[in-house]
Each structure stands twice: as structure tokens, then as C-alpha cells.
Amino acid sequence: MSTPLTITRPVGRSRAVRSPVHRAPQRRRPATPAEQAEFLRTTVQSLAVAVVEVLTGARASSSIARWIAPELQERIRTHAALRQDLARAVAPRGHVFTPGRPRLCMIGDSAVEACVVVRAARRHRAVAMRLEHMHGRWLVTEFVSV
């Protein structure tokens, strides 16, 4: 007859195996004003650079659709297409856009207006935008670039 099957543990493991602990999901505490301001500063910088890249033809307008209101996205897409039609040459792909320090103005709990200067090699752009908190996320509803 054959011997019964026995299972042995590998030698050398010193850690005990823990079973997962299932906890009820905890509510995320509201962000402090300082945490919220820092989050908004980095968001404004990133979005300003992304929109300027779309306007100059260096980025597809669909890449920012999640953070831009639909009406504004259509205006940006139209402007970028018009710029591409009027441009004498292909949009430069090697430009690096660098955002400056944004200035924020909170309008209540659900809106913020911001401005930031976006620098490129030969041109600086002043950018102003309005973000509104809708459905649990921040959305750009207005944008002006000079």
C-alpha cells in the first residue's frame, strides 16, 4: 500500500501568516484648509500647463476632458483647431512649459478662482481659471489665457 500524503511547511519561514482583518470602511476626514489649498495649487498648475499644451497643439484636447466642463472643452478644442489651421508650421513638440506659483481665491466652499503664469522658451502666458466642485471633484468651468 502507499503511504498517506503529508504536507510539510518549508523550513526558514519565521513570519506567522495572518488572516486579513476586515474592517468597516471609515469616512475620510474632511481636508483641512491648508491641505485643500495645496491640492488646489498643484491641480491649477497641472491644468494650466495641460490646457496651454492643448492650445499650442502639443497635446490632444481629449486628454483633459475629465477635468474640463464640456462647453469649455469645446471652446478649447475649437481654438486649438483654428490655431492649427492658421499656423505656418507644425506645432513644436519639444517645448517645456513651466508653471509659476498659482494665486488662489476661494469663492465659498465649492469654487475657486486662480491665476498662474505658464512659461515656455520664448513666451510667457498669463492663465486665469475658475474651478467648481461638482459631484465630488473639481472641474474647470472658465479659462482665459493671455
CSV table of N, CA and C in Angstrom, one decimal:
chain,number,residue,atom,x,y,z
A,1,MET,N,0.8,-1.2,0.0
A,1,MET,CA,0.0,0.0,0.0
A,1,MET,C,0.9,1.2,0.0
A,2,SER,N,0.3,2.3,-0.4
A,2,SER,CA,1.0,3.6,-0.5
A,2,SER,C,0.9,4.3,0.8
A,3,THR,N,1.9,5.2,1.1
A,3,THR,CA,1.9,6.0,2.3
A,3,THR,C,0.9,7.2,2.2
A,4,PRO,N,0.3,7.6,3.3
A,4,PRO,CA,-0.6,8.7,3.2
A,4,PRO,C,0.1,10.0,2.8
A,5,LEU,N,-0.6,10.9,2.2
A,5,LEU,CA,0.0,12.2,1.8
A,5,LEU,C,0.2,13.1,3.0
A,6,THR,N,1.4,13.6,3.2
A,6,THR,CA,1.6,14.6,4.3
A,6,THR,C,2.1,15.9,3.7
A,7,ILE,N,1.7,17.0,4.3
A,7,ILE,CA,2.1,18.3,3.8
A,7,ILE,C,3.0,18.9,4.9
A,8,THR,N,4.2,19.3,4.5
A,8,THR,CA,5.1,19.9,5.4
A,8,THR,C,5.4,21.4,5.0
A,9,ARG,N,5.6,22.2,6.0
A,9,ARG,CA,5.9,23.6,5.8
A,9,ARG,C,7.4,23.7,5.4
A,10,PRO,N,7.7,24.7,4.5
A,10,PRO,CA,9.1,24.9,4.1
A,10,PRO,C,9.8,25.4,5.3
A,11,VAL,N,11.1,25.0,5.4
A,11,VAL,CA,11.9,25.5,6.5
A,11,VAL,C,12.5,26.9,6.2
A,12,GLY,N,12.6,27.7,7.2
A,12,GLY,CA,13.2,29.0,7.1
A,12,GLY,C,12.2,30.2,7.1
A,13,ARG,N,10.9,29.9,7.2
A,13,ARG,CA,10.0,31.0,7.3
A,13,ARG,C,9.7,31.2,8.8
A,14,SER,N,10.0,32.5,9.2
A,14,SER,CA,9.8,32.8,10.6
A,14,SER,C,8.5,33.6,10.8
A,15,ARG,N,8.0,34.2,9.8
A,15,ARG,CA,6.8,35.1,10.0
A,15,ARG,C,5.6,34.2,10.0
A,16,ALA,N,4.7,34.6,10.9
A,16,ALA,CA,3.4,33.9,11.0
A,16,ALA,C,2.5,34.5,10.0
A,17,VAL,N,1.7,33.6,9.4
A,17,VAL,CA,0.7,34.1,8.4
A,17,VAL,C,-0.5,34.6,9.1
A,18,ARG,N,-0.9,35.8,8.8
A,18,ARG,CA,-2.0,36.5,9.4
A,18,ARG,C,-3.2,36.5,8.4
A,19,SER,N,-4.3,36.2,9.0
A,19,SER,CA,-5.5,36.3,8.2
A,19,SER,C,-5.9,37.8,8.0
A,20,PRO,N,-6.5,38.1,6.9
A,20,PRO,CA,-6.8,39.5,6.7
A,20,PRO,C,-7.9,40.0,7.7
A,21,VAL,N,-7.8,41.2,8.2
A,21,VAL,CA,-8.8,41.7,9.1
A,21,VAL,C,-9.7,42.6,8.3
A,22,HIS,N,-11.0,42.3,8.4
A,22,HIS,CA,-12.0,43.0,7.6
A,22,HIS,C,-12.5,44.1,8.5
A,23,ARG,N,-12.4,45.3,8.1
A,23,ARG,CA,-12.9,46.5,8.9
A,23,ARG,C,-13.9,47.2,8.1
A,24,ALA,N,-14.8,47.8,8.8
A,24,ALA,CA,-15.8,48.7,8.1
A,24,ALA,C,-15.1,49.9,7.5
A,25,PRO,N,-15.5,50.3,6.3
A,25,PRO,CA,-14.8,51.5,5.7
A,25,PRO,C,-15.0,52.7,6.6
A,26,GLN,N,-14.0,53.5,6.7
A,26,GLN,CA,-14.1,54.7,7.5
A,26,GLN,C,-14.3,55.8,6.6
A,27,ARG,N,-15.0,56.8,7.1
A,27,ARG,CA,-15.2,58.0,6.3
A,27,ARG,C,-13.9,58.8,6.3
A,28,ARG,N,-13.6,59.3,5.2
A,28,ARG,CA,-12.4,60.1,5.1
A,28,ARG,C,-12.7,61.5,5.7
A,29,ARG,N,-11.8,61.9,6.6
A,29,ARG,CA,-12.0,63.2,7.3
A,29,ARG,C,-11.9,64.3,6.3
A,30,PRO,N,-12.6,65.4,6.5
A,30,PRO,CA,-12.5,66.5,5.5
A,30,PRO,C,-11.1,67.1,5.6
A,31,ALA,N,-10.7,67.5,4.4
A,31,ALA,CA,-9.3,68.1,4.3
A,31,ALA,C,-9.3,69.4,5.0
A,32,THR,N,-8.2,69.7,5.7
A,32,THR,CA,-8.0,71.0,6.3
A,32,THR,C,-7.9,72.0,5.2
A,33,PRO,N,-8.1,73.3,5.6
A,33,PRO,CA,-8.0,74.3,4.5
A,33,PRO,C,-6.6,74.3,3.9
A,34,ALA,N,-5.5,74.1,4.7
A,34,ALA,CA,-4.2,74.1,4.2
A,34,ALA,C,-4.0,72.9,3.2
A,35,GLU,N,-4.5,71.7,3.5
A,35,GLU,CA,-4.4,70.6,2.6
A,35,GLU,C,-5.2,70.8,1.3
A,36,GLN,N,-6.4,71.4,1.5
A,36,GLN,CA,-7.2,71.7,0.3
A,36,GLN,C,-6.5,72.8,-0.6
A,37,ALA,N,-5.9,73.8,0.0
A,37,ALA,CA,-5.2,74.8,-0.8
A,37,ALA,C,-4.0,74.2,-1.5
A,38,GLU,N,-3.2,73.3,-0.9
A,38,GLU,CA,-2.1,72.7,-1.5
A,38,GLU,C,-2.5,71.8,-2.7
A,39,PHE,N,-3.6,71.1,-2.5
A,39,PHE,CA,-4.2,70.3,-3.5
A,39,PHE,C,-4.6,71.1,-4.7
A,40,LEU,N,-5.3,72.2,-4.4
A,40,LEU,CA,-5.8,73.1,-5.5
A,40,LEU,C,-4.6,73.8,-6.2
A,41,ARG,N,-3.5,74.1,-5.5
A,41,ARG,CA,-2.4,74.8,-6.1
A,41,ARG,C,-1.8,73.8,-7.2
A,42,THR,N,-1.5,72.6,-6.8
A,42,THR,CA,-0.9,71.6,-7.7
A,42,THR,C,-1.9,71.3,-8.9
A,43,THR,N,-3.2,71.2,-8.6
A,43,THR,CA,-4.2,71.0,-9.6
A,43,THR,C,-4.2,72.1,-10.6
A,44,VAL,N,-4.2,73.4,-10.1
A,44,VAL,CA,-4.2,74.5,-11.0
A,44,VAL,C,-2.9,74.6,-11.9
A,45,GLN,N,-1.8,74.3,-11.3
A,45,GLN,CA,-0.6,74.3,-12.1
A,45,GLN,C,-0.6,73.2,-13.2
A,46,SER,N,-1.0,72.0,-12.9
A,46,SER,CA,-1.1,70.9,-13.9
A,46,SER,C,-2.1,71.2,-15.0
A,47,LEU,N,-3.3,71.7,-14.6
A,47,LEU,CA,-4.3,72.0,-15.6
A,47,LEU,C,-3.9,73.2,-16.5
A,48,ALA,N,-3.3,74.2,-15.9
A,48,ALA,CA,-2.9,75.3,-16.7
A,48,ALA,C,-1.9,74.9,-17.8
A,49,VAL,N,-0.9,74.1,-17.4
A,49,VAL,CA,0.1,73.6,-18.4
A,49,VAL,C,-0.6,72.7,-19.4
A,50,ALA,N,-1.5,71.8,-19.0
A,50,ALA,CA,-2.2,70.9,-19.9
A,50,ALA,C,-3.0,71.7,-20.9
A,51,VAL,N,-3.8,72.7,-20.5
A,51,VAL,CA,-4.6,73.5,-21.4
A,51,VAL,C,-3.7,74.3,-22.4
A,52,VAL,N,-2.6,74.9,-21.9
A,52,VAL,CA,-1.7,75.6,-22.8
A,52,VAL,C,-1.1,74.7,-23.8
A,53,GLU,N,-0.8,73.5,-23.4
A,53,GLU,CA,-0.3,72.5,-24.4
A,53,GLU,C,-1.4,72.2,-25.4
A,54,VAL,N,-2.6,72.1,-25.0
A,54,VAL,CA,-3.7,71.8,-26.0
A,54,VAL,C,-3.8,73.0,-26.9
A,55,LEU,N,-3.8,74.2,-26.4
A,55,LEU,CA,-3.9,75.4,-27.2
A,55,LEU,C,-2.7,75.6,-28.2
A,56,THR,N,-1.6,75.1,-27.8
A,56,THR,CA,-0.4,75.2,-28.8
A,56,THR,C,-0.3,74.0,-29.7
A,57,GLY,N,-1.1,73.0,-29.5
A,57,GLY,CA,-1.1,71.9,-30.4
A,57,GLY,C,-0.1,70.8,-29.9
A,58,ALA,N,0.4,70.9,-28.7
A,58,ALA,CA,1.3,69.9,-28.2
A,58,ALA,C,0.6,68.7,-27.5
A,59,ARG,N,-0.7,68.8,-27.3
A,59,ARG,CA,-1.4,67.8,-26.6
A,59,ARG,C,-2.8,67.7,-27.2
A,60,ALA,N,-3.4,66.5,-27.2
A,60,ALA,CA,-4.7,66.3,-27.7
A,60,ALA,C,-5.8,66.8,-26.7
A,61,SER,N,-6.8,67.4,-27.2
A,61,SER,CA,-7.8,68.0,-26.3
A,61,SER,C,-8.6,67.0,-25.5
A,62,SER,N,-8.6,65.7,-26.0
A,62,SER,CA,-9.3,64.7,-25.3
A,62,SER,C,-8.6,64.3,-24.0
A,63,SER,N,-7.3,64.6,-23.9
A,63,SER,CA,-6.6,64.2,-22.7
A,63,SER,C,-7.0,65.0,-21.5
A,64,ILE,N,-7.6,66.1,-21.6
A,64,ILE,CA,-8.0,66.9,-20.5
A,64,ILE,C,-9.5,66.9,-20.2
A,65,ALA,N,-10.2,66.1,-21.0
A,65,ALA,CA,-11.7,66.1,-20.9
A,65,ALA,C,-12.3,65.8,-19.5
A,66,ARG,N,-11.6,65.0,-18.8
A,66,ARG,CA,-12.1,64.7,-17.5
A,66,ARG,C,-12.2,65.8,-16.5
A,67,TRP,N,-11.3,66.8,-16.7
A,67,TRP,CA,-11.2,67.9,-15.7
A,67,TRP,C,-11.8,69.2,-16.2
A,68,ILE,N,-12.3,69.2,-17.4
A,68,ILE,CA,-12.8,70.4,-18.1
A,68,ILE,C,-14.3,70.3,-18.3
A,69,ALA,N,-15.1,71.3,-18.1
A,69,ALA,CA,-16.5,71.3,-18.4
A,69,ALA,C,-16.7,71.1,-19.9
A,70,PRO,N,-17.8,70.4,-20.3
A,70,PRO,CA,-18.0,70.1,-21.7
A,70,PRO,C,-18.0,71.3,-22.6
A,71,GLU,N,-18.7,72.4,-22.2
A,71,GLU,CA,-18.8,73.6,-23.0
A,71,GLU,C,-17.4,74.3,-23.2
A,72,LEU,N,-16.6,74.3,-22.1
A,72,LEU,CA,-15.3,74.9,-22.2
A,72,LEU,C,-14.4,74.0,-23.0
A,73,GLN,N,-14.5,72.7,-22.9
A,73,GLN,CA,-13.7,71.8,-23.7
A,73,GLN,C,-13.9,72.0,-25.2
A,74,GLU,N,-15.2,72.2,-25.6
A,74,GLU,CA,-15.5,72.5,-27.0
A,74,GLU,C,-14.9,73.8,-27.4
A,75,ARG,N,-14.9,74.8,-26.6
A,75,ARG,CA,-14.2,76.1,-26.9
A,75,ARG,C,-12.7,75.9,-27.1
A,76,ILE,N,-12.1,75.2,-26.2
A,76,ILE,CA,-10.7,75.0,-26.3
A,76,ILE,C,-10.3,74.2,-27.5
A,77,ARG,N,-11.1,73.1,-27.8
A,77,ARG,CA,-10.9,72.3,-29.0
A,77,ARG,C,-11.0,73.1,-30.3
A,78,THR,N,-12.0,74.0,-30.3
A,78,THR,CA,-12.2,74.9,-31.5
A,78,THR,C,-11.0,75.8,-31.6
A,79,HIS,N,-10.6,76.4,-30.6
A,79,HIS,CA,-9.5,77.3,-30.6
A,79,HIS,C,-8.2,76.6,-31.1
A,80,ALA,N,-8.0,75.4,-30.5
A,80,ALA,CA,-6.8,74.7,-30.9
A,80,ALA,C,-6.8,74.3,-32.4
A,81,ALA,N,-8.0,73.9,-32.9
A,81,ALA,CA,-8.1,73.6,-34.3
A,81,ALA,C,-7.9,74.8,-35.2
A,82,LEU,N,-8.4,75.9,-34.8
A,82,LEU,CA,-8.2,77.2,-35.5
A,82,LEU,C,-6.8,77.6,-35.6
A,83,ARG,N,-6.1,77.4,-34.4
A,83,ARG,CA,-4.7,77.8,-34.4
A,83,ARG,C,-3.9,76.8,-35.3
A,84,GLN,N,-4.3,75.6,-35.3
A,84,GLN,CA,-3.5,74.6,-36.2
A,84,GLN,C,-3.8,75.0,-37.6
A,85,ASP,N,-5.0,75.4,-38.0
A,85,ASP,CA,-5.2,75.8,-39.4
A,85,ASP,C,-4.4,77.0,-39.8
A,86,LEU,N,-4.3,78.0,-38.9
A,86,LEU,CA,-3.6,79.2,-39.2
A,86,LEU,C,-2.1,79.1,-39.0
A,87,ALA,N,-1.6,78.1,-38.3
A,87,ALA,CA,-0.2,78.0,-38.1
A,87,ALA,C,0.6,77.8,-39.4
A,88,ARG,N,1.8,78.4,-39.5
A,88,ARG,CA,2.6,78.3,-40.6
A,88,ARG,C,3.4,77.0,-40.6
A,89,ALA,N,3.6,76.5,-39.5
A,89,ALA,CA,4.4,75.3,-39.3
A,89,ALA,C,3.7,74.3,-38.3
A,90,VAL,N,4.3,73.2,-38.2
A,90,VAL,CA,3.8,72.2,-37.3
A,90,VAL,C,4.1,72.7,-35.8
A,91,ALA,N,3.2,72.4,-34.9
A,91,ALA,CA,3.4,72.9,-33.5
A,91,ALA,C,4.7,72.3,-33.0
A,92,PRO,N,5.5,73.0,-32.3
A,92,PRO,CA,6.8,72.5,-31.7
A,92,PRO,C,6.5,71.5,-30.7
A,93,ARG,N,7.1,70.3,-30.7
A,93,ARG,CA,6.9,69.3,-29.7
A,93,ARG,C,7.8,69.3,-28.6
A,94,GLY,N,8.9,70.0,-28.7
A,94,GLY,CA,10.0,70.0,-27.7
A,94,GLY,C,9.9,71.0,-26.6
A,95,HIS,N,8.9,71.9,-26.7
A,95,HIS,CA,8.7,72.9,-25.7
A,95,HIS,C,8.4,72.3,-24.3
A,96,VAL,N,9.0,72.9,-23.3
A,96,VAL,CA,8.7,72.5,-22.0
A,96,VAL,C,8.0,73.7,-21.3
A,97,PHE,N,6.8,73.5,-20.9
A,97,PHE,CA,6.0,74.5,-20.2
A,97,PHE,C,6.2,74.4,-18.7
A,98,THR,N,6.5,75.5,-18.1
A,98,THR,CA,6.8,75.5,-16.6
A,98,THR,C,5.8,76.5,-16.0
A,99,PRO,N,5.0,76.0,-15.0
A,99,PRO,CA,4.1,76.8,-14.3
A,99,PRO,C,4.8,77.6,-13.2
A,100,GLY,N,4.3,78.8,-13.0
A,100,GLY,CA,4.8,79.6,-11.8
A,100,GLY,C,3.9,79.3,-10.6
A,101,ARG,N,4.1,80.0,-9.6
A,101,ARG,CA,3.3,79.8,-8.4
A,101,ARG,C,1.9,80.4,-8.6
A,102,PRO,N,0.9,79.5,-8.4
A,102,PRO,CA,-0.5,80.0,-8.6
A,102,PRO,C,-1.0,80.8,-7.4
A,103,ARG,N,-1.9,81.7,-7.7
A,103,ARG,CA,-2.6,82.6,-6.7
A,103,ARG,C,-4.1,82.1,-6.7
A,104,LEU,N,-4.6,81.8,-5.5
A,104,LEU,CA,-5.9,81.2,-5.4
A,104,LEU,C,-6.8,82.2,-4.7
A,105,CYS,N,-8.1,82.2,-5.0
A,105,CYS,CA,-9.1,83.0,-4.3
A,105,CYS,C,-10.3,82.1,-4.2
A,106,MET,N,-10.5,81.6,-2.9
A,106,MET,CA,-11.7,80.8,-2.7
A,106,MET,C,-13.0,81.6,-2.7
A,107,ILE,N,-13.9,81.1,-3.4
A,107,ILE,CA,-15.3,81.7,-3.5
A,107,ILE,C,-16.2,80.7,-2.9
A,108,GLY,N,-16.4,80.8,-1.6
A,108,GLY,CA,-17.2,79.8,-0.8
A,108,GLY,C,-16.5,78.5,-0.7
A,109,ASP,N,-17.2,77.4,-0.5
A,109,ASP,CA,-16.7,76.1,-0.3
A,109,ASP,C,-16.6,75.3,-1.6
A,110,SER,N,-17.3,75.8,-2.7
A,110,SER,CA,-17.4,75.0,-3.9
A,110,SER,C,-16.8,75.7,-5.1
A,111,ALA,N,-16.1,76.8,-5.0
A,111,ALA,CA,-15.5,77.4,-6.2
A,111,ALA,C,-14.2,78.1,-5.8
A,112,VAL,N,-13.3,78.1,-6.7
A,112,VAL,CA,-12.0,78.8,-6.6
A,112,VAL,C,-11.6,79.4,-7.9
A,113,GLU,N,-11.1,80.6,-7.8
A,113,GLU,CA,-10.6,81.3,-9.0
A,113,GLU,C,-9.1,81.4,-8.8
A,114,ALA,N,-8.3,81.1,-9.9
A,114,ALA,CA,-6.9,81.0,-9.8
A,114,ALA,C,-6.2,81.7,-11.0
A,115,CYS,N,-5.0,82.1,-10.8
A,115,CYS,CA,-4.2,82.6,-11.9
A,115,CYS,C,-2.8,82.1,-11.7
A,116,VAL,N,-2.1,81.9,-12.8
A,116,VAL,CA,-0.8,81.4,-12.8
A,116,VAL,C,-0.1,81.8,-14.2
A,117,VAL,N,1.2,82.0,-14.1
A,117,VAL,CA,2.0,82.3,-15.3
A,117,VAL,C,2.6,81.0,-15.8
A,118,VAL,N,2.4,80.6,-17.1
A,118,VAL,CA,3.0,79.4,-17.6
A,118,VAL,C,4.1,79.9,-18.6
A,119,ARG,N,5.3,79.4,-18.3
A,119,ARG,CA,6.5,79.9,-19.1
A,119,ARG,C,6.9,78.8,-20.1
A,120,ALA,N,7.3,79.3,-21.3
A,120,ALA,CA,7.9,78.4,-22.3
A,120,ALA,C,9.2,79.1,-22.6
A,121,ALA,N,9.9,78.5,-23.6
A,121,ALA,CA,11.2,79.0,-24.0
A,121,ALA,C,11.2,80.5,-24.5
A,122,ARG,N,10.2,80.8,-25.3
A,122,ARG,CA,10.1,82.2,-25.9
A,122,ARG,C,8.9,83.0,-25.4
A,123,ARG,N,8.0,82.4,-24.8
A,123,ARG,CA,6.7,83.1,-24.5
A,123,ARG,C,6.2,82.7,-23.1
A,124,HIS,N,5.7,83.7,-22.4
A,124,HIS,CA,5.0,83.5,-21.1
A,124,HIS,C,3.5,83.8,-21.3
A,125,ARG,N,2.7,83.0,-20.7
A,125,ARG,CA,1.3,83.2,-20.8
A,125,ARG,C,0.7,83.3,-19.4
A,126,ALA,N,-0.2,84.3,-19.3
A,126,ALA,CA,-0.9,84.5,-18.0
A,126,ALA,C,-2.2,83.7,-18.2
A,127,VAL,N,-2.5,82.9,-17.2
A,127,VAL,CA,-3.7,82.0,-17.3
A,127,VAL,C,-4.5,82.2,-16.1
A,128,ALA,N,-5.8,82.4,-16.3
A,128,ALA,CA,-6.8,82.5,-15.2
A,128,ALA,C,-7.9,81.5,-15.4
A,129,MET,N,-8.3,80.9,-14.3
A,129,MET,CA,-9.3,79.8,-14.5
A,129,MET,C,-10.2,79.8,-13.2
A,130,ARG,N,-11.4,79.2,-13.4
A,130,ARG,CA,-12.3,79.1,-12.3
A,130,ARG,C,-12.6,77.6,-12.2
A,131,LEU,N,-12.4,77.0,-11.0
A,131,LEU,CA,-12.7,75.6,-10.8
A,131,LEU,C,-13.9,75.6,-9.8
A,132,GLU,N,-14.8,74.6,-10.1
A,132,GLU,CA,-16.0,74.4,-9.2
A,132,GLU,C,-16.1,73.0,-8.8
A,133,HIS,N,-16.4,72.8,-7.6
A,133,HIS,CA,-16.5,71.4,-7.0
A,133,HIS,C,-17.9,70.9,-7.3
A,134,MET,N,-17.9,69.9,-8.2
A,134,MET,CA,-19.2,69.3,-8.7
A,134,MET,C,-19.1,67.8,-8.6
A,135,HIS,N,-20.1,67.2,-8.0
A,135,HIS,CA,-20.2,65.7,-8.0
A,135,HIS,C,-18.9,65.1,-7.4
A,136,GLY,N,-18.3,65.7,-6.4
A,136,GLY,CA,-17.2,65.1,-5.7
A,136,GLY,C,-15.8,65.4,-6.3
A,137,ARG,N,-15.8,66.2,-7.3
A,137,ARG,CA,-14.5,66.5,-7.9
A,137,ARG,C,-14.4,68.0,-8.4
A,138,TRP,N,-13.2,68.5,-8.7
A,138,TRP,CA,-13.0,69.8,-9.1
A,138,TRP,C,-13.0,69.8,-10.6
A,139,LEU,N,-13.8,70.8,-11.2
A,139,LEU,CA,-13.9,70.9,-12.7
A,139,LEU,C,-13.7,72.3,-13.1
A,140,VAL,N,-12.9,72.5,-14.2
A,140,VAL,CA,-12.6,73.8,-14.7
A,140,VAL,C,-13.8,74.3,-15.5
A,141,THR,N,-14.4,75.4,-15.1
A,141,THR,CA,-15.6,75.9,-15.8
A,141,THR,C,-15.3,77.1,-16.6
A,142,GLU,N,-14.2,77.9,-16.3
A,142,GLU,CA,-13.8,79.0,-17.1
A,142,GLU,C,-12.3,79.0,-17.3
A,143,PHE,N,-11.9,79.5,-18.4
A,143,PHE,CA,-10.4,79.6,-18.7
A,143,PHE,C,-10.1,80.7,-19.6
A,144,VAL,N,-9.1,81.5,-19.2
A,144,VAL,CA,-8.6,82.6,-20.1
A,144,VAL,C,-7.1,82.6,-20.1
A,145,SER,N,-6.6,82.8,-21.3
A,145,SER,CA,-5.1,82.8,-21.5
A,145,SER,C,-4.7,84.0,-22.3
A,146,VAL,N,-3.7,84.7,-21.8
A,146,VAL,CA,-3.3,85.9,-22.5
A,146,VAL,C,-1.8,85.8,-22.8
